[in-house]
PDB file of C-alpha atoms in Angstrom:
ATOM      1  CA  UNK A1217      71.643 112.343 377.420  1.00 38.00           C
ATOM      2  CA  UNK A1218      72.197 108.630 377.000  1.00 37.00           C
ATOM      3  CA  UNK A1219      76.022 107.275 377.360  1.00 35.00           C
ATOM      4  CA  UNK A1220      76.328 103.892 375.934  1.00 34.00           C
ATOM      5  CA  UNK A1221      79.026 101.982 376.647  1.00 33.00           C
ATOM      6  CA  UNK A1222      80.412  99.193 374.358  1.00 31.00           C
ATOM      7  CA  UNK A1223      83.128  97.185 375.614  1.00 31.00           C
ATOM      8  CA  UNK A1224      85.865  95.377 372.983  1.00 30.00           C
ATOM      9  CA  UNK A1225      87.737  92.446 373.788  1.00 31.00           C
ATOM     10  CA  UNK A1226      90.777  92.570 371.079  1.00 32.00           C
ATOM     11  CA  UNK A1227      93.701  89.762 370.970  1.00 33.00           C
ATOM     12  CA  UNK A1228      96.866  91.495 371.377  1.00 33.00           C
ATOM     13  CA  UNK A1229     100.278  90.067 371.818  1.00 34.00           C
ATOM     14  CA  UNK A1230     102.059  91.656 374.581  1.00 35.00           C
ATOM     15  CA  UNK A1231     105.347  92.084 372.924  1.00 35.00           C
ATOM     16  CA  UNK A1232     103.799  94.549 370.565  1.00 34.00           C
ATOM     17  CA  UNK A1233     102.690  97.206 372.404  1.00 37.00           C
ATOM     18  CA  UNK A1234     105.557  96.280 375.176  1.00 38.00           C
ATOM     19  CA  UNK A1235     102.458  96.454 377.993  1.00 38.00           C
ATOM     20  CA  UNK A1236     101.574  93.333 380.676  1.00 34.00           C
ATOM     21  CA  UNK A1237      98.125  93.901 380.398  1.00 35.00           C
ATOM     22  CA  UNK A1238      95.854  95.701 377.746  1.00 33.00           C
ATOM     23  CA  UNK A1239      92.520  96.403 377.790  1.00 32.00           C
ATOM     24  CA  UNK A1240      90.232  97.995 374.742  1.00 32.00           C
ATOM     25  CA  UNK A1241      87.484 100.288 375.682  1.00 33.00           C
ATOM     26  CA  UNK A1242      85.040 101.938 373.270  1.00 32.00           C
ATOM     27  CA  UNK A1243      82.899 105.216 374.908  1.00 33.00           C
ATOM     28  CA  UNK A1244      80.923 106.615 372.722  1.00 32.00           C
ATOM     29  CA  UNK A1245      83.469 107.555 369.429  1.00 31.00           C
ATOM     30  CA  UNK A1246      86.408 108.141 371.403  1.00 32.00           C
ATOM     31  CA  UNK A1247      88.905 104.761 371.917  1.00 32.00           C
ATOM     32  CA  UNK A1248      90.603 104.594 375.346  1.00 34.00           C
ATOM     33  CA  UNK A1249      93.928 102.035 375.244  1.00 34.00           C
ATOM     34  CA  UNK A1250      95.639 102.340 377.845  1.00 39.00           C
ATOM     35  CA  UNK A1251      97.445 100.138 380.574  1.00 38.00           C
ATOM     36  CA  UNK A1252      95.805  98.645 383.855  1.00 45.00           C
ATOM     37  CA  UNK A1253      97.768 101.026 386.064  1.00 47.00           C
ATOM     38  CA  UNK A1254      95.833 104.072 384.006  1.00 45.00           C
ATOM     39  CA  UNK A1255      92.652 103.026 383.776  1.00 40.00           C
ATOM     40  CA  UNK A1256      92.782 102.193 387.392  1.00 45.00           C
ATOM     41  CA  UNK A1257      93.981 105.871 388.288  1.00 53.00           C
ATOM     42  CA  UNK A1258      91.030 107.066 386.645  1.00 49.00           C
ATOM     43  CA  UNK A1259      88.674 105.756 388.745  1.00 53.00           C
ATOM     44  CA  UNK A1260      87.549 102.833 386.121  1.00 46.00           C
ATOM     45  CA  UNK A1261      86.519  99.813 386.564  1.00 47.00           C
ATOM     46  CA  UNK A1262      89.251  97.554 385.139  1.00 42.00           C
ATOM     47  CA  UNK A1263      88.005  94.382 382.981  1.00 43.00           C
ATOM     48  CA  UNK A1264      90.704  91.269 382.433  1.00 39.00           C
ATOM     49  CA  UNK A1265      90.677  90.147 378.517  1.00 38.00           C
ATOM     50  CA  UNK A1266      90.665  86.883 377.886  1.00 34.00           C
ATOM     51  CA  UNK A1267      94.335  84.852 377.928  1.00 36.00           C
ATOM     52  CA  UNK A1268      96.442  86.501 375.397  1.00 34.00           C
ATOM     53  CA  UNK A1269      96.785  84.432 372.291  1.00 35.00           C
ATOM     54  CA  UNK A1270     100.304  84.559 370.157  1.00 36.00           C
ATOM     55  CA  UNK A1271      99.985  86.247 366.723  1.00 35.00           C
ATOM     56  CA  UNK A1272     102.520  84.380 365.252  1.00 38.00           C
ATOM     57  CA  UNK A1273     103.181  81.285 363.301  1.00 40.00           C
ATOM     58  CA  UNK A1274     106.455  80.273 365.418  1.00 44.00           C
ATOM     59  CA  UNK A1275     106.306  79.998 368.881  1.00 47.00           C
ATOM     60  CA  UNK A1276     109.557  80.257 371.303  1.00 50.00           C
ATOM     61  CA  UNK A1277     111.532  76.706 371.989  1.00 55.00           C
ATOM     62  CA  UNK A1278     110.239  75.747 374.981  1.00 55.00           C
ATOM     63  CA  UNK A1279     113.381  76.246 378.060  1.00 55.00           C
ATOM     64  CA  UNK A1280     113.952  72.483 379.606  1.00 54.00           C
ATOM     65  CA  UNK A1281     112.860  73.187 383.287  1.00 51.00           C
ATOM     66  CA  UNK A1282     110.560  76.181 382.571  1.00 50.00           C
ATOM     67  CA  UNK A1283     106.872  74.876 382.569  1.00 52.00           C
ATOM     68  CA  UNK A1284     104.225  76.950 381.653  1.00 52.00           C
ATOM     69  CA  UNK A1285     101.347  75.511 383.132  1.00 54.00           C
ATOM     70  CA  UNK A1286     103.016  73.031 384.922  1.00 70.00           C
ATOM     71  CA  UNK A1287     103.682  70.602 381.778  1.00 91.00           C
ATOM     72  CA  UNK A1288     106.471  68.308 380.613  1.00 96.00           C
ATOM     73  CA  UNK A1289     108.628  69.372 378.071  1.00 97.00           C
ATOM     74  CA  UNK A1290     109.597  66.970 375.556  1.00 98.00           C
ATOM     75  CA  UNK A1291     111.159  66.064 372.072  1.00 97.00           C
ATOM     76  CA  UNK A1292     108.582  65.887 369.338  1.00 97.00           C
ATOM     77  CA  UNK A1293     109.501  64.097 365.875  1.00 97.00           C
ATOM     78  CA  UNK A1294     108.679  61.104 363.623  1.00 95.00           C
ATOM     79  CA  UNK A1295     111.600  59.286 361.044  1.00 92.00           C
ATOM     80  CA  UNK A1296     109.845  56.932 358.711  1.00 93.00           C
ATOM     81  CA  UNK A1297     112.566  55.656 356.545  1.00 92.00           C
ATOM     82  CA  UNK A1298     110.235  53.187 355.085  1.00 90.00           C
ATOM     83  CA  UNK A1299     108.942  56.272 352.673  1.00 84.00           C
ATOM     84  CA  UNK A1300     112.387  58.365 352.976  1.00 87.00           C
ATOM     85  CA  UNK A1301     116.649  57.274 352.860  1.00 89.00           C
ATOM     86  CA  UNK A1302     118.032  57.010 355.674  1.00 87.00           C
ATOM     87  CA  UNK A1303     119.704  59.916 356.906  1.00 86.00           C
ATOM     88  CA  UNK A1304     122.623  59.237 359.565  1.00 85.00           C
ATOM     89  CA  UNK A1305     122.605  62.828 360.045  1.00 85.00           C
ATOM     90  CA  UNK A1306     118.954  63.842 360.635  1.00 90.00           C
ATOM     91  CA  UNK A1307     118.593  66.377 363.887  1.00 91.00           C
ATOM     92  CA  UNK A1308     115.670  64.047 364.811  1.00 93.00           C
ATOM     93  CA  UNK A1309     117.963  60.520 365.167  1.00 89.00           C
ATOM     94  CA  UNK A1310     120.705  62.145 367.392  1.00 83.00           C
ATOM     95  CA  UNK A1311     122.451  58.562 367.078  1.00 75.00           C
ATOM     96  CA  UNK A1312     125.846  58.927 365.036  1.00 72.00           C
ATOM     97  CA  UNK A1313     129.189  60.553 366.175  1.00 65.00           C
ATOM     98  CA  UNK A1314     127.286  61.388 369.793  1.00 76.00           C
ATOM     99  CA  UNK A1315     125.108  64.266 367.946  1.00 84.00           C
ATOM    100  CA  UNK A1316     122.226  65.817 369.790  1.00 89.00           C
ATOM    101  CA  UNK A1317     118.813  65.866 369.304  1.00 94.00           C
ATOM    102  CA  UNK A1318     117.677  69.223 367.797  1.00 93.00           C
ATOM    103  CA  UNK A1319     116.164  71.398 370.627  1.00 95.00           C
ATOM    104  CA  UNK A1320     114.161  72.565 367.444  1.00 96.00           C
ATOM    105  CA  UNK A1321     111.962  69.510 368.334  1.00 96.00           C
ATOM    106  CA  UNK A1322     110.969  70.859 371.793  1.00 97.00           C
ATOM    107  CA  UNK A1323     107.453  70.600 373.196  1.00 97.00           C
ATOM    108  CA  UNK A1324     105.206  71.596 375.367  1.00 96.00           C
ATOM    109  CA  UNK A1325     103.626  68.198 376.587  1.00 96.00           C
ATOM    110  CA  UNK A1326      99.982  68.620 377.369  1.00 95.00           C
ATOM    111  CA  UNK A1327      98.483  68.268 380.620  1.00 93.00           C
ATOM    112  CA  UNK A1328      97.700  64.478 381.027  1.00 93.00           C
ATOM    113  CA  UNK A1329     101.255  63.767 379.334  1.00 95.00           C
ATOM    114  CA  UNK A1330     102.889  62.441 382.057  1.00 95.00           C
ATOM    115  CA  UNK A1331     106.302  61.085 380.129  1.00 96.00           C
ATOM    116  CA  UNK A1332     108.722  61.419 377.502  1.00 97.00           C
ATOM    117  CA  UNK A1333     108.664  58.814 374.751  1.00 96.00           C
ATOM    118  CA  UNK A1334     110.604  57.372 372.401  1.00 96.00           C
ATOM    119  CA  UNK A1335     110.423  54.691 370.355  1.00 95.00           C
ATOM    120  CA  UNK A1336     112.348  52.558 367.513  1.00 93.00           C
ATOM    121  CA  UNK A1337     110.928  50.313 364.574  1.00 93.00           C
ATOM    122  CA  UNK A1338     114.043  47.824 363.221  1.00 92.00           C
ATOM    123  CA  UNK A1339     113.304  45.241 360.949  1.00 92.00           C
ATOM    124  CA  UNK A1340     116.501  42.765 360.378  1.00 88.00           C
ATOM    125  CA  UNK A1341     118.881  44.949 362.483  1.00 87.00           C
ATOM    126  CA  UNK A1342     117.679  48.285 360.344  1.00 90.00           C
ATOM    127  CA  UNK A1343     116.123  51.408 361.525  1.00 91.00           C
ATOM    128  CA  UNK A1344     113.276  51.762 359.748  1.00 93.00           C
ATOM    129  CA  UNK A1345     110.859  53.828 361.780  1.00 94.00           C
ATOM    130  CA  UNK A1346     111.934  56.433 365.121  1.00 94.00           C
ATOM    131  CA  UNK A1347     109.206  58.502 367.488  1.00 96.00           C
ATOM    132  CA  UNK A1348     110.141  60.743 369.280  1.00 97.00           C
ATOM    133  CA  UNK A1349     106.690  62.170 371.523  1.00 97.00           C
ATOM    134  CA  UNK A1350     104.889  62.777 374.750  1.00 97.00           C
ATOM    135  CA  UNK A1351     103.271  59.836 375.987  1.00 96.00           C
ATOM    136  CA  UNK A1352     100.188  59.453 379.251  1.00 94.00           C
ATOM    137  CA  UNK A1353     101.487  55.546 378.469  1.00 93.00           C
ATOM    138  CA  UNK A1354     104.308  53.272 377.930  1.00 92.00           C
ATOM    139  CA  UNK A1355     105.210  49.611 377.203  1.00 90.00           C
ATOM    140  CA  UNK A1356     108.630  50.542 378.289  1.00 91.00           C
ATOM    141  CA  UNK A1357     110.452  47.528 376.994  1.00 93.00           C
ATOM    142  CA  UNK A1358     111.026  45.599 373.560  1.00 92.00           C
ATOM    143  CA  UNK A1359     108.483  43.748 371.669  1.00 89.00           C
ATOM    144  CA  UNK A1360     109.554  40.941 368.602  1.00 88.00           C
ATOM    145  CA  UNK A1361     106.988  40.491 366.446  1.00 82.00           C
ATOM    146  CA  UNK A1362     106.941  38.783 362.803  1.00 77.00           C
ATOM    147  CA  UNK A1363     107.188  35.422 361.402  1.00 78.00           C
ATOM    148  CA  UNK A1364     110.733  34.930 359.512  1.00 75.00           C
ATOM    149  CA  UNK A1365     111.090  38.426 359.625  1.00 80.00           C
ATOM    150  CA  UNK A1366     113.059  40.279 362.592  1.00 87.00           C
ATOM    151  CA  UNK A1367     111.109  42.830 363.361  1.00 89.00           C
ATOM    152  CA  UNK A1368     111.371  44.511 366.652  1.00 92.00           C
ATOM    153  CA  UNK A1369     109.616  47.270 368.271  1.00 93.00           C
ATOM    154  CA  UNK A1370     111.955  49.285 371.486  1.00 94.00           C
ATOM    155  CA  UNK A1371     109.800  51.802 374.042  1.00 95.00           C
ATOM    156  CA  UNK A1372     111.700  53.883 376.473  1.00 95.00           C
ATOM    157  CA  UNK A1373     109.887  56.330 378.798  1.00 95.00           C
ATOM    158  CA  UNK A1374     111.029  59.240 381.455  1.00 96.00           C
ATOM    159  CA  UNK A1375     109.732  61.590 383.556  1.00 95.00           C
ATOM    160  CA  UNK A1376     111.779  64.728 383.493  1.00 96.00           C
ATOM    161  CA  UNK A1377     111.928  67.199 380.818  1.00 96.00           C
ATOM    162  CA  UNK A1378     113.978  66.432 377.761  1.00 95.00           C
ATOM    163  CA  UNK A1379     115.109  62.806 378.400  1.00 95.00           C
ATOM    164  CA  UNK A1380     113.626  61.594 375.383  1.00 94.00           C
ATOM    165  CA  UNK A1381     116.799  61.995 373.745  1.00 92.00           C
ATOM    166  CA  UNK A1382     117.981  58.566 373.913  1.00 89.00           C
ATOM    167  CA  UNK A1383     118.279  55.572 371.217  1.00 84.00           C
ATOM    168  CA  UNK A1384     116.170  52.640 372.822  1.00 82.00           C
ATOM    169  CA  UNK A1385     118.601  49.847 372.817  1.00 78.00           C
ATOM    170  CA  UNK A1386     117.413  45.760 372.692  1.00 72.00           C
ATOM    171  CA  UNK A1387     116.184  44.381 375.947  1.00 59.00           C
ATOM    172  CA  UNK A1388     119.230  43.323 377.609  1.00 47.00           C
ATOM    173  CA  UNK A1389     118.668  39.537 377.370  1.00 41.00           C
ATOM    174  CA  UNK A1390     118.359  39.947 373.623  1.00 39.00           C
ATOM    175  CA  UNK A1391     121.682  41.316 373.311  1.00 37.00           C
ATOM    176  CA  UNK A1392     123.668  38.355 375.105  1.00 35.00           C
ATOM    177  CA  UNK A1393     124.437  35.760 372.893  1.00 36.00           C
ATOM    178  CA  UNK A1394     123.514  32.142 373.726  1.00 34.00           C
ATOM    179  CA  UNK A1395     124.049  28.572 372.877  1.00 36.00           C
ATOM    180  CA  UNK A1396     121.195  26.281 372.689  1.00 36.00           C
ATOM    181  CA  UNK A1397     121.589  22.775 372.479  1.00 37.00           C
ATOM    182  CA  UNK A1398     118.671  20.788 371.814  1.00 38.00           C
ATOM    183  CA  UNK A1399     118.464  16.855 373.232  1.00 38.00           C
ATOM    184  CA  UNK A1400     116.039  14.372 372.117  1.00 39.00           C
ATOM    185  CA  UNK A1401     115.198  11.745 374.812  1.00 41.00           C
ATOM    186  CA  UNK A1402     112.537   9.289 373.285  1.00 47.00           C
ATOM    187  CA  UNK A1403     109.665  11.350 372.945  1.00 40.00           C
ATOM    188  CA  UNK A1404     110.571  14.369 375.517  1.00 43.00           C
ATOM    189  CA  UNK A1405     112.237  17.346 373.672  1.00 42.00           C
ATOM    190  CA  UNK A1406     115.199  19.167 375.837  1.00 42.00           C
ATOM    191  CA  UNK A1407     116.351  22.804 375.197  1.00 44.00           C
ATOM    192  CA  UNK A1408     118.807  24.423 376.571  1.00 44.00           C
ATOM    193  CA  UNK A1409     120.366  27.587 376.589  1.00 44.00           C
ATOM    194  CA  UNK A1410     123.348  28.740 378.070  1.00 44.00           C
ATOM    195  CA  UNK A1411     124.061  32.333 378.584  1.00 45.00           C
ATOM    196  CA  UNK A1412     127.301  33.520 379.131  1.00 43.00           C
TER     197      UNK A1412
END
């Protein structure tokens, strides 16, 4: 007599069956699925599935300070108010009447994310663009760019989980205001600022 023996791999998510470990064996016609502990007191060889995958469309909110794997855990969102009105209120911009970030926006960073990023788009003094992500790089500073046009790009990085929840203010030089006073001497061209 000839015993063939097929083996299954299945996906299974724990919380279903309420077991750490499954395993699917097929002998024959007759389906064996039982726990590790069992199939080990049976005097079978025990085979490891692969990782468990998550049947579901939602996954938990990641716990700030619990990292699976080892990763970062930041906020993850994008405001474009170029294509949307502005919404003082929106869970993402955590700006107005010292409201939170949404922990709905909570991340798992993956593993060469080494920082929390967040970064604001104002042109003329409004908020027209705000990222909230995880970042392997930063600029980590303010960047004016346009002709005639204020338009100003703020990066702010961290390290620790969470921490992206801050609004990057201007670079702190561009929020002193100054005096210049500008001297022609014959062909030489003096400016000078004074800060307070």
């Amino acid at each position: 007599m000839l015993f063939v023996v097929v083996l299954t791999i299945c996906l299974v998510a724990p919380q279903v069956l309420g077991q750490s470990s499954v395993t699917v064996a097929s002998f024959g016609k007759t389906m064996a699925l039982q726990t590790e502990k069992n199939l080990t007191q049976r005097g079978l060889t025990v085979l490891h599935p692969l990782p468990l995958l998550s049947l579901t469309s939602e996954s938990p909110i990641p716990t700030p300070g619990v990292r699976p794997g080892g990763n970062l855990i930041c906020y993850s969102c994008k405001l474009d108010f170029r294509k949307q009105q502005y919404q003082w209120n929106h869970p993402c911009l955590g700006r107005h009447n010292h409201s939170k970030v949404s922990d709905d926006f909570l991340v798992n960073c993956g593993p060469t994310d080494t920082l929390c990023r967040v970064e604001r788009t104002e042109v003329n003094g409004v908020l027209i663009m705000l990222r909230r992500e995880c970042s392997n790089s930063c600029y980590n500073n303010c960047r004016p760019k346009g002709f005639g046009i204020n338009y100003e790009v703020c990066e702010r990085c961290c390290k620790t989980d969470a921490c992206n929840h801050i609004y990057p203010a201007s670079s702190g030089l561009l929020l002193l205001p100054s005096f210049s006073v500008v001297l022609t001497l014959g062909w030489w061209v003096v400016a000078v600022t004074l800060l307070p």
